[in-house]
Amino acid sequence: MGGSVATKLQSLTVNELITASSPSSAEPASASLPAPATASPAPGTAPAGVTHPKTIKSFVRRAGRTTTGQAKAFEDLGPRFIVPYTPAPLDPAAVFGRSAPLVLEIGFGMGEATAHIARVRPDDNFLCCEVHEPGVGALLKRIGEQDLTNIRIVQHDAVEVIDHMLPLGSLDGVHIFFPDPWHKTKHNKRRLIQAPLVAKLAARLKPGGYLHCATDWQPYAEQMLEVLGAEPILHNTATGFAAQPDYRPLTKFENRGLRLGHGVWDIVFLRSA
């Protein structure tokens, strides 16, 4: 599910800097002249010589075709169920047409698990972030087929949604299922579950609210456990990994992995009072 993740929503505040290399024809500085003092860059700005600072997003764009059914779901259901991104606090009661516990989902893939959870938890509202257009279309199609009313979709980078649309203490829960594990060590810094994002999410949870992550990549599961365990206002609901909550279904993707002998790890933390 969130294995698209698609969203594949990765780190928050980490800036990966693309430094312009010096031209090979540049003349060396004169040895008789003292080197000019280099001023320290202002916080949050690129150092001198870094011409193209690159902000890491919480997702990776993936190619994919929108089917006829998904396109029709966009046309018929998009106006009702897609919430435009605006850099202003969200009014959940206005958006959902009711007041109910609010759960944020970051990256929902093709929406199979999202639709299931919304169906078995009709008393909760689900705000779901995904940028992959076929995935958004697929979830809209499921919404129509299953007559779901408690899902809204923001087709935008989840980091900006968290920063600008979700006030502190506004969430009852957060779901991040199967985010991109970025298997290579040199790419681990691109993983979504890192301390800056976890701190943002923890601050937006109400006391007693939960953060539920799941992955089928054990090294990433261990990192998740370590990062969440280091957040001072969160505490683990289990000793180590949690049992799979009954609301999270086994998707086709997950079942295929289990048949191949792959494991799946759930991590559930609560915000302290």
mmCIF file of C-alpha atoms in Angstrom:
data_model
loop_
_atom_site.group_PDB
_atom_site.id
_atom_site.type_symbol
_atom_site.label_atom_id
_atom_site.label_comp_id
_atom_site.label_asym_id
_atom_site.label_seq_id
_atom_site.Cartn_x
_atom_site.Cartn_y
_atom_site.Cartn_z
ATOM 1 C CA MET A 1 0.000 0.000 0.000
ATOM 2 C CA GLY A 2 2.009 3.003 1.180
ATOM 3 C CA GLY A 3 4.740 1.074 -0.636
ATOM 4 C CA SER A 4 4.278 3.487 -3.436
ATOM 5 C CA VAL A 5 4.645 5.425 -1.331
ATOM 6 C CA ALA A 6 4.223 6.604 -3.776
ATOM 7 C CA THR A 7 4.266 8.856 -2.116
ATOM 8 C CA LYS A 8 7.249 7.781 -1.465
ATOM 9 C CA LEU A 9 7.512 10.351 0.679
ATOM 10 C CA GLN A 10 11.309 10.830 1.971
ATOM 11 C CA SER A 11 13.058 13.024 4.519
ATOM 12 C CA LEU A 12 11.918 16.443 5.527
ATOM 13 C CA THR A 13 14.360 19.023 6.404
ATOM 14 C CA VAL A 14 17.469 17.389 5.028
ATOM 15 C CA ASN A 15 18.930 19.363 2.131
ATOM 16 C CA GLU A 16 21.060 17.499 -0.355
ATOM 17 C CA LEU A 17 23.437 19.975 -1.881
ATOM 18 C CA ILE A 18 24.592 19.765 -5.455
ATOM 19 C CA THR A 19 27.874 21.609 -5.478
ATOM 20 C CA ALA A 20 29.135 23.168 -8.644
ATOM 21 C CA SER A 21 32.604 21.826 -9.369
ATOM 22 C CA SER A 22 35.397 24.293 -10.025
ATOM 23 C CA PRO A 23 36.382 24.680 -13.691
ATOM 24 C CA SER A 24 39.574 22.794 -14.461
ATOM 25 C CA SER A 25 40.998 25.874 -16.166
ATOM 26 C CA ALA A 26 40.695 28.094 -13.094
ATOM 27 C CA GLU A 27 43.926 29.927 -12.164
ATOM 28 C CA PRO A 28 45.360 29.210 -8.673
ATOM 29 C CA ALA A 29 45.180 32.054 -6.181
ATOM 30 C CA SER A 30 48.317 34.166 -5.812
ATOM 31 C CA ALA A 31 50.477 32.895 -2.950
ATOM 32 C CA SER A 32 51.418 36.477 -2.058
ATOM 33 C CA LEU A 33 47.880 37.503 -1.217
ATOM 34 C CA PRO A 34 46.009 36.357 1.888
ATOM 35 C CA ALA A 35 42.874 34.360 1.223
ATOM 36 C CA PRO A 36 39.740 36.421 1.787
ATOM 37 C CA ALA A 37 37.702 35.528 4.846
ATOM 38 C CA THR A 38 34.696 33.373 4.070
ATOM 39 C CA ALA A 39 31.518 34.377 5.845
ATOM 40 C CA SER A 40 29.459 31.599 7.392
ATOM 41 C CA PRO A 41 26.198 31.037 5.548
ATOM 42 C CA ALA A 42 23.005 32.081 7.259
ATOM 43 C CA PRO A 43 21.075 29.209 8.811
ATOM 44 C CA GLY A 44 18.927 27.426 6.252
ATOM 45 C CA THR A 45 20.866 28.769 3.268
ATOM 46 C CA ALA A 46 23.313 27.049 0.964
ATOM 47 C CA PRO A 47 27.055 27.475 1.640
ATOM 48 C CA ALA A 48 29.156 29.546 -0.731
ATOM 49 C CA GLY A 49 29.864 27.665 -3.945
ATOM 50 C CA VAL A 50 26.699 25.593 -3.764
ATOM 51 C CA THR A 51 24.739 26.838 -6.697
ATOM 52 C CA HIS A 52 21.837 24.424 -6.764
ATOM 53 C CA PRO A 53 20.576 23.352 -3.321
ATOM 54 C CA LYS A 54 18.150 20.443 -3.731
ATOM 55 C CA THR A 55 15.375 19.853 -1.221
ATOM 56 C CA ILE A 56 14.513 16.211 -0.755
ATOM 57 C CA LYS A 57 10.809 15.560 -1.150
ATOM 58 C CA SER A 58 8.666 13.119 0.797
ATOM 59 C CA PHE A 59 7.923 11.239 -2.414
ATOM 60 C CA VAL A 60 9.411 10.034 -5.667
ATOM 61 C CA ARG A 61 7.557 10.567 -8.925
ATOM 62 C CA ARG A 62 6.806 7.270 -10.656
ATOM 63 C CA ALA A 63 5.697 6.689 -14.199
ATOM 64 C CA GLY A 64 2.305 5.133 -14.702
ATOM 65 C CA ARG A 65 -0.757 5.240 -16.899
ATOM 66 C CA THR A 66 -4.154 6.318 -15.682
ATOM 67 C CA THR A 67 -6.799 3.852 -16.846
ATOM 68 C CA THR A 68 -10.139 4.829 -18.339
ATOM 69 C CA GLY A 69 -11.867 3.869 -15.087
ATOM 70 C CA GLN A 70 -9.454 5.929 -13.015
ATOM 71 C CA ALA A 71 -9.868 8.916 -15.335
ATOM 72 C CA LYS A 72 -13.637 8.671 -14.998
ATOM 73 C CA ALA A 73 -13.272 8.510 -11.197
ATOM 74 C CA PHE A 74 -11.175 11.699 -11.329
ATOM 75 C CA GLU A 75 -13.898 13.410 -13.344
ATOM 76 C CA ASP A 76 -16.855 12.158 -11.319
ATOM 77 C CA LEU A 77 -15.452 11.994 -7.777
ATOM 78 C CA GLY A 78 -12.388 14.228 -7.773
ATOM 79 C CA PRO A 79 -14.307 17.461 -7.109
ATOM 80 C CA ARG A 80 -15.800 15.964 -3.939
ATOM 81 C CA PHE A 81 -12.958 13.868 -2.550
ATOM 82 C CA ILE A 82 -9.766 15.684 -3.627
ATOM 83 C CA VAL A 83 -8.826 18.573 -1.330
ATOM 84 C CA PRO A 84 -6.695 21.214 -3.067
ATOM 85 C CA TYR A 85 -3.424 21.989 -1.328
ATOM 86 C CA THR A 86 -3.430 25.436 0.251
ATOM 87 C CA PRO A 87 -0.818 26.761 2.693
ATOM 88 C CA ALA A 88 -3.461 27.412 5.340
ATOM 89 C CA PRO A 89 -4.819 25.360 8.268
ATOM 90 C CA LEU A 90 -7.289 22.679 7.242
ATOM 91 C CA ASP A 91 -10.833 22.784 8.621
ATOM 92 C CA PRO A 92 -11.626 19.035 8.884
ATOM 93 C CA ALA A 93 -15.270 19.543 9.834
ATOM 94 C CA ALA A 94 -15.826 21.615 6.706
ATOM 95 C CA VAL A 95 -13.832 19.274 4.462
ATOM 96 C CA PHE A 96 -15.493 16.059 5.683
ATOM 97 C CA GLY A 97 -18.866 17.511 6.538
ATOM 98 C CA ARG A 98 -18.664 16.218 10.103
ATOM 99 C CA SER A 99 -16.479 16.231 13.209
ATOM 100 C CA ALA A 100 -14.656 12.917 13.768
ATOM 101 C CA PRO A 101 -11.177 11.632 14.714
ATOM 102 C CA LEU A 102 -8.712 12.576 11.989
ATOM 103 C CA VAL A 103 -6.066 10.150 10.686
ATOM 104 C CA LEU A 104 -3.356 11.202 8.228
ATOM 105 C CA GLU A 105 -2.050 8.647 5.739
ATOM 106 C CA ILE A 106 1.193 9.341 3.901
ATOM 107 C CA GLY A 107 1.405 7.427 0.637
ATOM 108 C CA PHE A 108 -1.346 4.934 -0.141
ATOM 109 C CA GLY A 109 -0.184 3.264 -3.346
ATOM 110 C CA MET A 110 -3.243 2.050 -5.224
ATOM 111 C CA GLY A 111 -5.492 2.573 -2.203
ATOM 112 C CA GLU A 112 -6.396 -1.048 -1.479
ATOM 113 C CA ALA A 113 -5.587 -0.948 2.237
ATOM 114 C CA THR A 114 -6.779 2.652 2.598
ATOM 115 C CA ALA A 115 -10.251 1.791 1.339
ATOM 116 C CA HIS A 116 -10.408 -1.294 3.569
ATOM 117 C CA ILE A 117 -9.446 0.676 6.690
ATOM 118 C CA ALA A 118 -11.935 3.448 5.921
ATOM 119 C CA ARG A 119 -14.646 0.832 5.476
ATOM 120 C CA VAL A 120 -13.966 -0.968 8.781
ATOM 121 C CA ARG A 121 -13.527 2.323 10.661
ATOM 122 C CA PRO A 122 -16.491 4.405 9.466
ATOM 123 C CA ASP A 123 -16.389 6.684 12.517
ATOM 124 C CA ASP A 124 -12.936 8.050 11.606
ATOM 125 C CA ASN A 125 -11.936 10.557 8.925
ATOM 126 C CA PHE A 126 -8.906 9.768 6.739
ATOM 127 C CA LEU A 127 -6.844 12.495 5.082
ATOM 128 C CA CYS A 128 -4.611 10.750 2.545
ATOM 129 C CA CYS A 129 -1.574 12.213 0.779
ATOM 130 C CA GLU A 130 -0.392 10.748 -2.515
ATOM 131 C CA VAL A 131 1.152 12.291 -5.633
ATOM 132 C CA HIS A 132 1.016 9.250 -7.950
ATOM 133 C CA GLU A 133 -1.892 10.006 -10.282
ATOM 134 C CA PRO A 134 -2.871 6.398 -11.113
ATOM 135 C CA GLY A 135 -2.907 5.660 -7.376
ATOM 136 C CA VAL A 136 -5.159 8.645 -6.689
ATOM 137 C CA GLY A 137 -7.444 7.544 -9.523
ATOM 138 C CA ALA A 138 -7.518 3.979 -8.196
ATOM 139 C CA LEU A 139 -8.510 5.122 -4.703
ATOM 140 C CA LEU A 140 -11.206 7.406 -6.112
ATOM 141 C CA LYS A 141 -12.543 4.416 -8.047
ATOM 142 C CA ARG A 142 -12.625 2.321 -4.843
ATOM 143 C CA ILE A 143 -14.395 5.163 -3.037
ATOM 144 C CA GLY A 144 -17.122 5.101 -5.650
ATOM 145 C CA GLU A 145 -17.404 1.308 -5.794
ATOM 146 C CA GLN A 146 -17.538 0.932 -1.998
ATOM 147 C CA ASP A 147 -19.589 4.062 -1.314
ATOM 148 C CA LEU A 148 -17.005 5.459 1.109
ATOM 149 C CA THR A 149 -17.536 8.936 2.498
ATOM 150 C CA ASN A 150 -14.784 9.272 5.122
ATOM 151 C CA ILE A 151 -11.750 9.692 2.841
ATOM 152 C CA ARG A 152 -10.293 12.895 1.438
ATOM 153 C CA ILE A 153 -7.187 13.030 -0.767
ATOM 154 C CA VAL A 154 -4.530 15.730 -0.997
ATOM 155 C CA GLN A 155 -2.507 15.176 -4.164
ATOM 156 C CA HIS A 156 0.546 16.990 -2.889
ATOM 157 C CA ASP A 157 3.845 16.521 -1.053
ATOM 158 C CA ALA A 158 2.966 15.327 2.452
ATOM 159 C CA VAL A 159 5.762 17.377 4.027
ATOM 160 C CA GLU A 160 4.179 20.633 2.876
ATOM 161 C CA VAL A 161 0.736 19.398 3.911
ATOM 162 C CA ILE A 162 2.063 18.685 7.420
ATOM 163 C CA ASP A 163 3.893 21.994 7.632
ATOM 164 C CA HIS A 164 1.130 24.259 6.344
ATOM 165 C CA MET A 165 -2.249 22.518 6.607
ATOM 166 C CA LEU A 166 -2.120 20.552 9.861
ATOM 167 C CA PRO A 167 -1.965 22.522 13.125
ATOM 168 C CA LEU A 168 -0.226 21.168 16.217
ATOM 169 C CA GLY A 169 -2.325 18.653 18.113
ATOM 170 C CA SER A 170 -4.790 18.176 15.252
ATOM 171 C CA LEU A 171 -4.337 14.454 14.463
ATOM 172 C CA ASP A 172 -5.645 11.332 16.175
ATOM 173 C CA GLY A 173 -3.439 9.022 14.146
ATOM 174 C CA VAL A 174 -0.881 8.692 11.355
ATOM 175 C CA HIS A 175 -0.457 5.751 8.949
ATOM 176 C CA ILE A 176 2.736 5.214 6.947
ATOM 177 C CA PHE A 177 2.614 1.800 5.319
ATOM 178 C CA PHE A 178 5.436 0.372 3.206
ATOM 179 C CA PRO A 179 7.359 3.548 2.364
ATOM 180 C CA ASP A 180 10.215 3.157 -0.101
ATOM 181 C CA PRO A 181 13.031 1.390 1.810
ATOM 182 C CA TRP A 182 15.827 2.802 -0.357
ATOM 183 C CA HIS A 183 17.816 -0.409 -0.006
ATOM 184 C CA LYS A 184 21.257 0.943 -0.906
ATOM 185 C CA THR A 185 23.202 2.351 2.036
ATOM 186 C CA LYS A 186 24.099 5.514 0.124
ATOM 187 C CA HIS A 187 20.362 6.152 -0.372
ATOM 188 C CA ASN A 188 19.271 5.526 3.223
ATOM 189 C CA LYS A 189 19.242 9.280 3.838
ATOM 190 C CA ARG A 190 16.285 9.487 1.447
ATOM 191 C CA ARG A 191 14.079 7.340 3.658
ATOM 192 C CA LEU A 192 10.924 8.989 4.864
ATOM 193 C CA ILE A 193 11.114 7.863 8.477
ATOM 194 C CA GLN A 194 13.788 10.107 9.939
ATOM 195 C CA ALA A 195 13.926 12.216 13.068
ATOM 196 C CA PRO A 196 12.792 15.568 11.556
ATOM 197 C CA LEU A 197 9.601 14.088 10.088
ATOM 198 C CA VAL A 198 8.834 12.062 13.204
ATOM 199 C CA ALA A 199 9.187 15.201 15.349
ATOM 200 C CA LYS A 200 6.740 17.061 13.077
ATOM 201 C CA LEU A 201 4.228 14.224 13.208
ATOM 202 C CA ALA A 202 4.543 13.755 16.960
ATOM 203 C CA ALA A 203 3.853 17.461 17.491
ATOM 204 C CA ARG A 204 0.684 17.221 15.402
ATOM 205 C CA LEU A 205 -0.694 14.226 17.271
ATOM 206 C CA LYS A 206 -3.091 14.783 20.112
ATOM 207 C CA PRO A 207 -2.052 13.256 23.458
ATOM 208 C CA GLY A 208 -2.865 9.565 23.083
ATOM 209 C CA GLY A 209 -2.734 9.763 19.287
ATOM 210 C CA TYR A 210 -0.806 7.045 17.461
ATOM 211 C CA LEU A 211 1.819 6.711 14.739
ATOM 212 C CA HIS A 212 1.636 3.378 12.886
ATOM 213 C CA CYS A 213 4.355 2.385 10.424
ATOM 214 C CA ALA A 214 4.753 -0.890 8.535
ATOM 215 C CA THR A 215 7.491 -2.215 6.253
ATOM 216 C CA ASP A 216 8.622 -5.477 4.698
ATOM 217 C CA TRP A 217 12.322 -4.510 4.801
ATOM 218 C CA GLN A 218 13.882 -5.517 8.123
ATOM 219 C CA PRO A 219 16.765 -2.995 8.154
ATOM 220 C CA TYR A 220 14.231 -0.211 7.601
ATOM 221 C CA ALA A 221 11.992 -1.662 10.333
ATOM 222 C CA GLU A 222 14.929 -1.518 12.731
ATOM 223 C CA GLN A 223 15.641 2.093 11.733
ATOM 224 C CA MET A 224 11.969 2.996 12.247
ATOM 225 C CA LEU A 225 12.043 1.473 15.711
ATOM 226 C CA GLU A 226 15.211 3.398 16.571
ATOM 227 C CA VAL A 227 13.995 6.753 15.209
ATOM 228 C CA LEU A 228 10.555 6.575 16.808
ATOM 229 C CA GLY A 229 12.088 5.389 20.065
ATOM 230 C CA ALA A 230 14.323 8.464 20.142
ATOM 231 C CA GLU A 231 11.392 10.905 19.913
ATOM 232 C CA PRO A 232 10.833 12.066 23.516
ATOM 233 C CA ILE A 233 7.068 12.602 23.335
ATOM 234 C CA LEU A 234 6.358 9.169 21.823
ATOM 235 C CA HIS A 235 6.351 5.784 23.528
ATOM 236 C CA ASN A 236 6.146 2.276 22.113
ATOM 237 C CA THR A 237 2.976 0.246 22.514
ATOM 238 C CA ALA A 238 5.003 -2.978 22.475
ATOM 239 C CA THR A 239 8.368 -4.340 23.463
ATOM 240 C CA GLY A 240 9.963 -3.915 20.069
ATOM 241 C CA PHE A 241 7.700 -4.569 17.101
ATOM 242 C CA ALA A 242 3.920 -4.588 17.448
ATOM 243 C CA ALA A 243 1.432 -7.225 16.423
ATOM 244 C CA GLN A 244 -0.365 -6.319 13.206
ATOM 245 C CA PRO A 245 -3.410 -4.218 14.172
ATOM 246 C CA ASP A 246 -6.644 -5.816 13.049
ATOM 247 C CA TYR A 247 -7.629 -2.814 10.904
ATOM 248 C CA ARG A 248 -4.586 -3.135 8.619
ATOM 249 C CA PRO A 249 -5.317 -5.747 5.936
ATOM 250 C CA LEU A 250 -2.897 -7.952 4.054
ATOM 251 C CA THR A 251 -2.688 -6.493 0.548
ATOM 252 C CA LYS A 252 -2.018 -8.565 -2.584
ATOM 253 C CA PHE A 253 1.524 -7.215 -2.586
ATOM 254 C CA GLU A 254 2.059 -8.193 1.036
ATOM 255 C CA ASN A 255 0.558 -11.662 0.595
ATOM 256 C CA ARG A 256 2.876 -12.294 -2.332
ATOM 257 C CA GLY A 257 5.853 -11.313 -0.184
ATOM 258 C CA LEU A 258 4.754 -13.569 2.648
ATOM 259 C CA ARG A 259 4.487 -16.506 0.243
ATOM 260 C CA LEU A 260 8.088 -15.814 -0.733
ATOM 261 C CA GLY A 261 9.134 -15.896 2.899
ATOM 262 C CA HIS A 262 9.428 -12.135 3.401
ATOM 263 C CA GLY A 263 8.606 -10.691 6.807
ATOM 264 C CA VAL A 264 6.419 -7.709 7.646
ATOM 265 C CA TRP A 265 7.012 -5.484 10.672
ATOM 266 C CA ASP A 266 4.501 -3.132 12.329
ATOM 267 C CA ILE A 267 5.608 -0.321 14.637
ATOM 268 C CA VAL A 268 2.980 1.537 16.705
ATOM 269 C CA PHE A 269 3.881 4.428 19.014
ATOM 270 C CA LEU A 270 1.607 6.708 21.039
ATOM 271 C CA ARG A 271 2.026 10.343 21.918
ATOM 272 C CA SER A 272 2.442 10.859 25.633
ATOM 273 C CA ALA A 273 0.036 13.103 27.497
#
